[in-house]
Amino acid sequence: MDPSKSKSAFQLHVYKMPPDLNRSELVPPQNFKISGRLNPDYKCGPPVRVSPSVFPDPSGLPGSTAVSSWQVVCNITQAKGSSPRCCVSFSAYFNDSIVPCPTCACGCPSGRSSQTCSATAPALLLPAQALLVPFEYRSVLSTAWASLQRQTVPSPLPCGDHCGVSLNWHLLTDYRGGWSARITLFNWDDTSFADWFVAVELDKSAPGFEKAYSFNASSLEVNGVNDTIFMQGLPGLNYLVGEVDGNNPKKDPRVPGKQQSVISFTKKLTPGISVAGGDGFPMKVFFNGEECALPMVLPTSGSIRPVSRVVFSGVVAFIIVVMLMQH
């Protein structure tokens, strides 16, 4: 997305060994490979001879020229059948539950740990506060929430998503003239991400994009279709820190690195969309070039929230008053 950040230059010291001691014959190293820490691996082509590089002198004197230079071009690739390395959860203003990342979205554990959880059971719905808690500490929260929501709790419990980065897409508002969403990034790795970027594909509602309030964001036209929003951190704030210890490392769980922003949309260019019905949720999400796993279901407005006795009594009293007035 930024050509100035798509290049990397480095130097290698290559020693000659007998019998290849000819100083005029230079053979560059072969089989270059770059492994991404979170984003996919890169497949590199062979070294291609190019014009010798010129190295300017910082003092202003004439620079030096390399004896020989080679260029290696590497492109993002992903092996067929490989698991993603990031995932997305969905939530909305009309439902208290978080639809979490799918079970084993980024792969399942092997060995003994695979016998203590189910790789096939669907992930349990979560309360909002569980998003900030590492998966190994979510069992109490998720089972208690399942009991409140009258959701069946499988035994054994579902395995985690095992993703290094997760994103939450929260449908924040929906009104006649527009709508808004909040996107939150969580980094569960020990290492940080500098110059991160996120691309979100919205099938029908992307043309109504207006503004992101805490990120740099713009609407992109991909293959002639305006359905993608590209986001980066603001200058000086585009650093997604890694997971750190809690206030009390002996008792508190570790805390993920986190960044979030609200995104606003207008409906002027997208009349007839159903935001709550699905058009307000992304079809695809990419983090640093890696396509993330998405939930299998969307939040619904069919959840029944308990009504307090005081409110219920007030409703009954109002109905009685109306009946007496009619008589």
C-alpha positions as a LaTeX table, in Angstrom:
\begin{tabular}{lrrr}
\hline
Residue & $x$ (\AA) & $y$ (\AA) & $z$ (\AA) \\
\hline
Met1 & 0.00 & 0.00 & 0.00 \\
Asp2 & 2.99 & 2.27 & 0.60 \\
Pro3 & 5.70 & 1.81 & $-2.09$ \\
Ser4 & 8.31 & 3.47 & 0.14 \\
Lys5 & 7.91 & 0.60 & 2.64 \\
Ser6 & 7.97 & $-2.21$ & 0.09 \\
Lys7 & 11.78 & $-2.39$ & $-0.17$ \\
Ser8 & 14.51 & $-3.68$ & 2.08 \\
Ala9 & 18.24 & $-3.39$ & 1.51 \\
Phe10 & 20.93 & $-5.28$ & 3.40 \\
Gln11 & 24.51 & $-6.47$ & 3.03 \\
Leu12 & 25.87 & $-10.01$ & 3.16 \\
His13 & 29.49 & $-11.05$ & 3.65 \\
Val14 & 30.05 & $-14.02$ & 1.34 \\
Tyr15 & 33.37 & $-15.83$ & 1.67 \\
Lys16 & 35.05 & $-17.72$ & $-1.16$ \\
Met17 & 36.22 & $-21.23$ & $-0.50$ \\
Pro18 & 38.61 & $-23.38$ & $-2.51$ \\
Pro19 & 38.60 & $-24.09$ & $-5.37$ \\
Asp20 & 36.39 & $-21.07$ & $-6.23$ \\
Leu21 & 38.92 & $-18.32$ & $-5.49$ \\
Asn22 & 38.57 & $-16.38$ & $-8.74$ \\
Arg23 & 38.11 & $-12.71$ & $-7.69$ \\
Ser24 & 36.39 & $-11.80$ & $-10.95$ \\
Glu25 & 33.70 & $-14.47$ & $-10.67$ \\
Leu26 & 30.88 & $-13.49$ & $-8.31$ \\
Val27 & 27.95 & $-15.79$ & $-7.57$ \\
Pro28 & 25.21 & $-14.40$ & $-5.33$ \\
Pro29 & 23.47 & $-16.51$ & $-2.66$ \\
Gln30 & 20.44 & $-18.43$ & $-3.92$ \\
Asn31 & 17.13 & $-19.67$ & $-2.48$ \\
Phe32 & 16.11 & $-16.55$ & $-0.58$ \\
Lys33 & 13.16 & $-17.02$ & 1.78 \\
Ile34 & 11.30 & $-14.55$ & 4.00 \\
Ser35 & 8.99 & $-15.88$ & 6.71 \\
Gly36 & 6.40 & $-13.43$ & 8.01 \\
Arg37 & 5.83 & $-13.32$ & 11.76 \\
Leu38 & 2.07 & $-13.02$ & 11.34 \\
Asn39 & 1.44 & $-12.24$ & 7.69 \\
Pro40 & 1.93 & $-15.00$ & 5.08 \\
Asp41 & 5.29 & $-16.26$ & 3.90 \\
Tyr42 & 7.00 & $-14.70$ & 0.90 \\
Lys43 & 8.09 & $-16.62$ & $-2.17$ \\
Cys44 & 11.29 & $-15.16$ & $-3.63$ \\
Gly45 & 12.57 & $-15.34$ & $-7.17$ \\
Pro46 & 16.22 & $-15.87$ & $-8.17$ \\
Pro47 & 18.75 & $-13.01$ & $-7.87$ \\
Val48 & 18.77 & $-10.85$ & $-11.00$ \\
Arg49 & 21.86 & $-8.81$ & $-11.95$ \\
Val50 & 21.11 & $-5.08$ & $-11.97$ \\
Ser51 & 23.16 & $-1.92$ & $-12.29$ \\
Pro52 & 25.71 & $-1.55$ & $-9.49$ \\
Ser53 & 24.29 & 0.31 & $-6.50$ \\
Val54 & 25.67 & 3.73 & $-5.64$ \\
Phe55 & 26.21 & 4.55 & $-1.96$ \\
Pro56 & 26.28 & 8.31 & $-1.26$ \\
Asp57 & 28.74 & 9.64 & 1.27 \\
Pro58 & 27.04 & 11.45 & 4.22 \\
Ser59 & 29.80 & 14.08 & 4.21 \\
Gly60 & 28.96 & 15.20 & 0.67 \\
Leu61 & 32.07 & 13.69 & $-0.95$ \\
Pro62 & 31.67 & 11.51 & $-4.04$ \\
Gly63 & 29.97 & 8.24 & $-3.14$ \\
Ser64 & 31.18 & 4.73 & $-3.80$ \\
Thr65 & 29.79 & 2.27 & $-6.34$ \\
Ala66 & 29.29 & $-1.40$ & $-5.66$ \\
Val67 & 31.22 & $-3.96$ & $-7.68$ \\
Ser68 & 28.03 & $-5.84$ & $-8.48$ \\
Ser69 & 24.38 & $-5.70$ & $-7.39$ \\
Trp70 & 21.52 & $-8.17$ & $-7.57$ \\
Gln71 & 17.81 & $-7.74$ & $-6.99$ \\
Val72 & 15.52 & $-10.37$ & $-5.44$ \\
Val73 & 11.74 & $-9.89$ & $-5.73$ \\
Cys74 & 9.55 & $-11.58$ & $-3.12$ \\
Asn75 & 5.76 & $-11.80$ & $-3.22$ \\
Ile76 & 3.24 & $-12.77$ & $-0.53$ \\
Thr77 & 2.15 & $-16.38$ & $-0.80$ \\
Gln78 & 0.17 & $-18.79$ & 1.33 \\
Ala79 & 0.21 & $-22.56$ & 1.19 \\
Lys80 & $-3.08$ & $-24.27$ & 0.35 \\
Gly81 & $-4.89$ & $-25.52$ & 3.42 \\
Ser82 & $-2.84$ & $-23.41$ & 5.82 \\
Ser83 & $-4.62$ & $-21.79$ & 8.75 \\
Pro84 & $-4.99$ & $-18.01$ & 9.04 \\
Arg85 & $-3.11$ & $-16.17$ & 11.77 \\
Cys86 & $-5.72$ & $-13.61$ & 12.77 \\
Cys87 & $-9.43$ & $-13.71$ & 13.45 \\
Val88 & $-12.47$ & $-11.44$ & 13.88 \\
Ser89 & $-15.31$ & $-11.31$ & 16.41 \\
Phe90 & $-18.66$ & $-9.58$ & 15.82 \\
Ser91 & $-20.88$ & $-7.63$ & 18.21 \\
Ala92 & $-23.70$ & $-5.09$ & 17.96 \\
Tyr93 & $-25.58$ & $-2.51$ & 20.00 \\
Phe94 & $-28.76$ & $-4.65$ & 19.99 \\
Asn95 & $-27.17$ & $-7.76$ & 21.54 \\
Asp96 & $-25.16$ & $-8.08$ & 24.77 \\
Ser97 & $-23.20$ & $-11.11$ & 23.51 \\
Ile98 & $-19.98$ & $-11.17$ & 21.52 \\
Val99 & $-19.88$ & $-13.66$ & 18.63 \\
Pro100 & $-16.27$ & $-14.78$ & 19.11 \\
Cys101 & $-13.61$ & $-16.01$ & 16.74 \\
Pro102 & $-14.35$ & $-19.55$ & 15.53 \\
Thr103 & $-12.96$ & $-22.56$ & 17.40 \\
Cys104 & $-9.40$ & $-23.35$ & 16.21 \\
Ala105 & $-9.60$ & $-20.48$ & 13.69 \\
Cys106 & $-5.81$ & $-20.38$ & 13.50 \\
Gly107 & $-5.17$ & $-24.06$ & 14.19 \\
Cys108 & $-5.72$ & $-26.46$ & 17.07 \\
Pro109 & $-3.31$ & $-27.69$ & 19.74 \\
Ser110 & $-1.63$ & $-31.06$ & 19.42 \\
Gly111 & $-0.65$ & $-33.63$ & 22.02 \\
Arg112 & $-2.19$ & $-33.69$ & 25.48 \\
Ser113 & $-3.69$ & $-30.22$ & 25.22 \\
Ser114 & $-5.83$ & $-31.41$ & 22.29 \\
Gln115 & $-7.58$ & $-33.91$ & 24.59 \\
Thr116 & $-8.73$ & $-31.27$ & 27.08 \\
Cys117 & $-10.84$ & $-29.25$ & 24.62 \\
Ser118 & $-13.10$ & $-29.86$ & 21.64 \\
Ala119 & $-11.93$ & $-28.83$ & 18.18 \\
Thr120 & $-15.43$ & $-29.27$ & 16.72 \\
Ala121 & $-17.69$ & $-27.62$ & 19.32 \\
Pro122 & $-18.78$ & $-24.08$ & 18.32 \\
Ala123 & $-17.26$ & $-21.25$ & 20.33 \\
Leu124 & $-19.38$ & $-19.99$ & 23.22 \\
Leu125 & $-20.83$ & $-16.50$ & 23.16 \\
Leu126 & $-18.91$ & $-14.06$ & 25.34 \\
Pro127 & $-19.68$ & $-11.04$ & 27.53 \\
Ala128 & $-17.97$ & $-7.84$ & 26.39 \\
Gln129 & $-15.37$ & $-7.85$ & 29.20 \\
Ala130 & $-14.04$ & $-11.25$ & 28.03 \\
Leu131 & $-12.45$ & $-9.69$ & 24.93 \\
Leu132 & $-9.62$ & $-8.29$ & 27.06 \\
Val133 & $-8.93$ & $-11.62$ & 28.78 \\
Pro134 & $-6.57$ & $-14.27$ & 27.32 \\
Phe135 & $-8.44$ & $-17.40$ & 26.22 \\
Glu136 & $-7.03$ & $-19.61$ & 28.97 \\
Tyr137 & $-8.76$ & $-17.36$ & 31.54 \\
Arg138 & $-12.13$ & $-17.11$ & 29.76 \\
Ser139 & $-13.68$ & $-20.41$ & 30.88 \\
Val140 & $-15.39$ & $-19.00$ & 33.99 \\
Leu141 & $-16.69$ & $-15.96$ & 32.08 \\
Ser142 & $-17.90$ & $-17.92$ & 29.06 \\
Thr143 & $-19.64$ & $-20.69$ & 31.02 \\
Ala144 & $-21.33$ & $-18.21$ & 33.38 \\
Trp145 & $-22.48$ & $-16.16$ & 30.40 \\
Ala146 & $-23.76$ & $-19.28$ & 28.63 \\
Ser147 & $-25.83$ & $-20.09$ & 31.71 \\
Leu148 & $-27.37$ & $-16.59$ & 31.69 \\
Gln149 & $-28.12$ & $-16.88$ & 27.97 \\
Arg150 & $-29.49$ & $-20.43$ & 28.37 \\
Gln151 & $-26.89$ & $-21.72$ & 25.96 \\
Thr152 & $-25.77$ & $-25.36$ & 26.08 \\
Val153 & $-22.25$ & $-25.77$ & 27.43 \\
Pro154 & $-20.39$ & $-28.62$ & 25.69 \\
Ser155 & $-18.06$ & $-30.98$ & 27.52 \\
Pro156 & $-15.20$ & $-30.65$ & 26.93 \\
Leu157 & $-15.29$ & $-26.92$ & 26.27 \\
Pro158 & $-14.36$ & $-25.61$ & 22.79 \\
Cys159 & $-10.69$ & $-25.03$ & 22.05 \\
Gly160 & $-9.42$ & $-21.48$ & 21.63 \\
Asp161 & $-8.84$ & $-19.70$ & 18.35 \\
His162 & $-5.01$ & $-19.73$ & 18.79 \\
Cys163 & $-4.62$ & $-16.50$ & 16.80 \\
Gly164 & $-1.85$ & $-14.02$ & 17.43 \\
Val165 & $-4.03$ & $-11.04$ & 16.51 \\
Ser166 & $-7.79$ & $-10.65$ & 16.86 \\
Leu167 & $-10.14$ & $-7.85$ & 15.78 \\
Asn168 & $-13.59$ & $-6.97$ & 17.07 \\
Trp169 & $-16.08$ & $-5.33$ & 14.72 \\
His170 & $-18.87$ & $-3.72$ & 16.76 \\
Leu171 & $-21.96$ & $-2.27$ & 15.11 \\
Leu172 & $-22.30$ & 0.89 & 17.18 \\
Thr173 & $-25.30$ & 2.85 & 15.81 \\
Asp174 & $-27.86$ & 2.64 & 13.02 \\
Tyr175 & $-30.17$ & 5.55 & 12.20 \\
Arg176 & $-32.06$ & 6.93 & 9.21 \\
Gly177 & $-29.21$ & 8.94 & 7.70 \\
Gly178 & $-26.20$ & 6.80 & 8.56 \\
Trp179 & $-24.54$ & 4.33 & 10.89 \\
Ser180 & $-21.26$ & 3.72 & 12.69 \\
Ala181 & $-19.00$ & 0.86 & 13.75 \\
Arg182 & $-16.09$ & 0.49 & 16.16 \\
Ile183 & $-13.10$ & $-1.64$ & 15.26 \\
Thr184 & $-10.69$ & $-2.81$ & 17.98 \\
Leu185 & $-7.35$ & $-4.56$ & 17.41 \\
Phe186 & $-5.90$ & $-6.95$ & 19.99 \\
Asn187 & $-2.30$ & $-8.19$ & 19.88 \\
Trp188 & $-1.82$ & $-11.43$ & 21.85 \\
Asp189 & 1.83 & $-11.84$ & 20.79 \\
Asp190 & 4.83 & $-10.80$ & 22.83 \\
Thr191 & 6.24 & $-8.74$ & 19.97 \\
Ser192 & 4.79 & $-5.50$ & 18.60 \\
Phe193 & 3.63 & $-4.50$ & 15.12 \\
Ala194 & 5.01 & $-1.29$ & 13.67 \\
Asp195 & 3.22 & 0.35 & 10.73 \\
Trp196 & 0.30 & $-2.10$ & 10.87 \\
Phe197 & $-2.60$ & $-1.84$ & 8.43 \\
Val198 & $-6.11$ & $-3.27$ & 8.16 \\
Ala199 & $-8.27$ & $-3.69$ & 5.06 \\
Val200 & $-12.02$ & $-4.27$ & 5.49 \\
Glu201 & $-14.27$ & $-5.38$ & 2.64 \\
Leu202 & $-17.91$ & $-4.28$ & 2.96 \\
Asp203 & $-20.00$ & $-5.70$ & 0.15 \\
Lys204 & $-22.72$ & $-3.02$ & $-0.09$ \\
Ser205 & $-22.06$ & $-0.27$ & 2.45 \\
Ala206 & $-18.45$ & 0.77 & 1.73 \\
Pro207 & $-19.41$ & 3.64 & $-0.67$ \\
Gly208 & $-21.01$ & 5.40 & 2.32 \\
Phe209 & $-17.73$ & 5.59 & 4.27 \\
Glu210 & $-17.20$ & 9.03 & 5.82 \\
Lys211 & $-14.43$ & 9.04 & 8.43 \\
Ala212 & $-12.38$ & 7.06 & 10.94 \\
Tyr213 & $-11.78$ & 9.09 & 14.09 \\
Ser214 & $-8.64$ & 7.50 & 15.58 \\
Phe215 & $-7.11$ & 5.87 & 12.50 \\
Asn216 & $-6.02$ & 7.05 & 9.09 \\
Ala217 & $-8.61$ & 5.56 & 6.73 \\
Ser218 & $-9.66$ & 5.85 & 3.11 \\
Ser219 & $-12.03$ & 4.11 & 0.74 \\
Leu220 & $-10.32$ & 2.09 & $-1.99$ \\
Glu221 & $-11.52$ & 0.95 & $-5.38$ \\
Val222 & $-10.34$ & $-2.60$ & $-6.03$ \\
Asn223 & $-10.84$ & $-4.08$ & $-9.52$ \\
Gly224 & $-13.31$ & $-1.30$ & $-10.33$ \\
Val225 & $-15.45$ & $-1.97$ & $-7.23$ \\
Asn226 & $-15.60$ & 0.46 & $-4.30$ \\
Asp227 & $-15.99$ & $-2.06$ & $-1.47$ \\
Thr228 & $-12.79$ & $-1.77$ & 0.61 \\
Ile229 & $-11.73$ & 0.51 & 3.46 \\
Phe230 & $-8.01$ & 0.72 & 4.24 \\
Met231 & $-6.90$ & 1.75 & 7.75 \\
Gln232 & $-3.59$ & 2.56 & 9.43 \\
Gly233 & $-2.57$ & 4.07 & 12.74 \\
Leu234 & $-2.14$ & 7.82 & 12.90 \\
Pro235 & 1.44 & 9.15 & 12.50 \\
Gly236 & 3.37 & 8.31 & 15.64 \\
Leu237 & 0.55 & 6.05 & 16.87 \\
Asn238 & 0.76 & 3.23 & 14.32 \\
Tyr239 & 2.49 & 0.89 & 16.76 \\
Leu240 & 0.41 & $-2.02$ & 18.06 \\
Val241 & 2.26 & $-3.08$ & 21.21 \\
Gly242 & 2.55 & $-6.71$ & 22.29 \\
Glu243 & 0.96 & $-8.47$ & 25.22 \\
Val244 & 2.23 & $-7.31$ & 28.62 \\
Asp245 & 1.87 & $-8.38$ & 32.25 \\
Gly246 & $-1.11$ & $-7.18$ & 34.27 \\
Asn247 & $-0.83$ & $-4.87$ & 37.28 \\
Asn248 & $-0.13$ & $-7.87$ & 39.49 \\
Pro249 & 1.76 & $-10.45$ & 37.38 \\
Lys250 & 1.28 & $-13.16$ & 40.02 \\
Lys251 & $-2.51$ & $-12.86$ & 40.01 \\
Asp252 & $-3.71$ & $-10.84$ & 37.03 \\
Pro253 & $-3.80$ & $-12.27$ & 33.48 \\
Arg254 & $-1.65$ & $-10.69$ & 30.78 \\
Val255 & $-3.09$ & $-7.73$ & 28.90 \\
Pro256 & $-3.10$ & $-7.54$ & 25.08 \\
Gly257 & $-1.93$ & $-4.56$ & 23.09 \\
Lys258 & $-5.02$ & $-2.68$ & 21.91 \\
Gln259 & $-6.01$ & 0.08 & 19.48 \\
Gln260 & $-9.50$ & 1.12 & 18.38 \\
Ser261 & $-11.41$ & 3.65 & 16.33 \\
Val262 & $-14.99$ & 4.55 & 15.51 \\
Ile263 & $-15.89$ & 4.64 & 11.79 \\
Ser264 & $-18.87$ & 6.59 & 10.47 \\
Phe265 & $-20.95$ & 5.97 & 7.34 \\
Thr266 & $-23.72$ & 7.79 & 5.50 \\
Lys267 & $-26.66$ & 6.15 & 3.75 \\
Lys268 & $-26.97$ & 8.78 & 1.00 \\
Leu269 & $-25.01$ & 6.65 & $-1.48$ \\
Thr270 & $-26.28$ & 3.30 & $-0.22$ \\
Pro271 & $-30.09$ & 3.51 & 0.06 \\
Gly272 & $-31.90$ & 0.35 & 0.99 \\
Ile273 & $-29.04$ & $-1.36$ & 2.85 \\
Ser274 & $-29.85$ & $-3.40$ & 5.95 \\
Val275 & $-27.08$ & $-2.54$ & 8.39 \\
Ala276 & $-28.31$ & $-4.76$ & 11.23 \\
Gly277 & $-29.31$ & $-7.48$ & 8.79 \\
Gly278 & $-25.72$ & $-8.03$ & 7.66 \\
Asp279 & $-24.66$ & $-5.13$ & 5.45 \\
Gly280 & $-22.96$ & $-3.47$ & 8.43 \\
Phe281 & $-20.56$ & $-6.39$ & 8.93 \\
Pro282 & $-17.47$ & $-7.02$ & 6.76 \\
Met283 & $-17.24$ & $-9.85$ & 4.23 \\
Lys284 & $-13.44$ & $-10.00$ & 4.51 \\
Val285 & $-10.87$ & $-8.53$ & 6.91 \\
Phe286 & $-7.10$ & $-8.37$ & 6.34 \\
Phe287 & $-4.41$ & $-7.54$ & 8.90 \\
Asn288 & $-0.93$ & $-6.85$ & 7.51 \\
Gly289 & $-1.81$ & $-8.75$ & 4.35 \\
Glu290 & $-3.18$ & $-11.81$ & 6.15 \\
Glu291 & $-6.85$ & $-12.67$ & 5.59 \\
Cys292 & $-8.49$ & $-13.22$ & 8.98 \\
Ala293 & $-11.06$ & $-15.85$ & 9.93 \\
Leu294 & $-14.62$ & $-14.56$ & 10.37 \\
Pro295 & $-17.46$ & $-15.82$ & 12.61 \\
Met296 & $-19.98$ & $-18.20$ & 11.07 \\
Val297 & $-23.00$ & $-16.27$ & 12.40 \\
Leu298 & $-23.97$ & $-12.64$ & 12.94 \\
Pro299 & $-25.36$ & $-11.00$ & 16.09 \\
Thr300 & $-29.15$ & $-10.94$ & 16.13 \\
Ser301 & $-31.73$ & $-8.78$ & 17.87 \\
Gly302 & $-33.70$ & $-11.81$ & 19.06 \\
Ser303 & $-32.10$ & $-12.03$ & 22.50 \\
Ile304 & $-34.51$ & $-11.52$ & 25.42 \\
Arg305 & $-33.16$ & $-9.29$ & 28.13 \\
Pro306 & $-34.56$ & $-9.71$ & 31.66 \\
Val307 & $-36.98$ & $-6.96$ & 32.72 \\
Ser308 & $-36.83$ & $-5.74$ & 36.31 \\
Arg309 & $-39.85$ & $-6.23$ & 38.56 \\
Val310 & $-40.14$ & $-2.48$ & 39.13 \\
Val311 & $-40.47$ & $-1.80$ & 35.40 \\
Phe312 & $-42.87$ & $-4.75$ & 34.98 \\
Ser313 & $-45.07$ & $-3.49$ & 37.85 \\
Gly314 & $-45.14$ & $-0.05$ & 36.26 \\
Val315 & $-46.31$ & $-1.56$ & 32.95 \\
Val316 & $-49.08$ & $-3.52$ & 34.70 \\
Ala317 & $-50.22$ & $-0.40$ & 36.60 \\
Phe318 & $-50.30$ & 1.60 & 33.34 \\
Ile319 & $-52.47$ & $-1.05$ & 31.66 \\
Ile320 & $-54.91$ & $-1.05$ & 34.62 \\
Val321 & $-55.18$ & 2.76 & 34.53 \\
Val322 & $-55.92$ & 2.70 & 30.80 \\
Met323 & $-58.63$ & 0.07 & 31.29 \\
Leu324 & $-60.26$ & 2.10 & 34.07 \\
Met325 & $-60.20$ & 5.22 & 31.90 \\
Gln326 & $-61.92$ & 3.34 & 29.09 \\
His327 & $-64.66$ & 2.19 & 31.49 \\
\hline
\end{tabular}
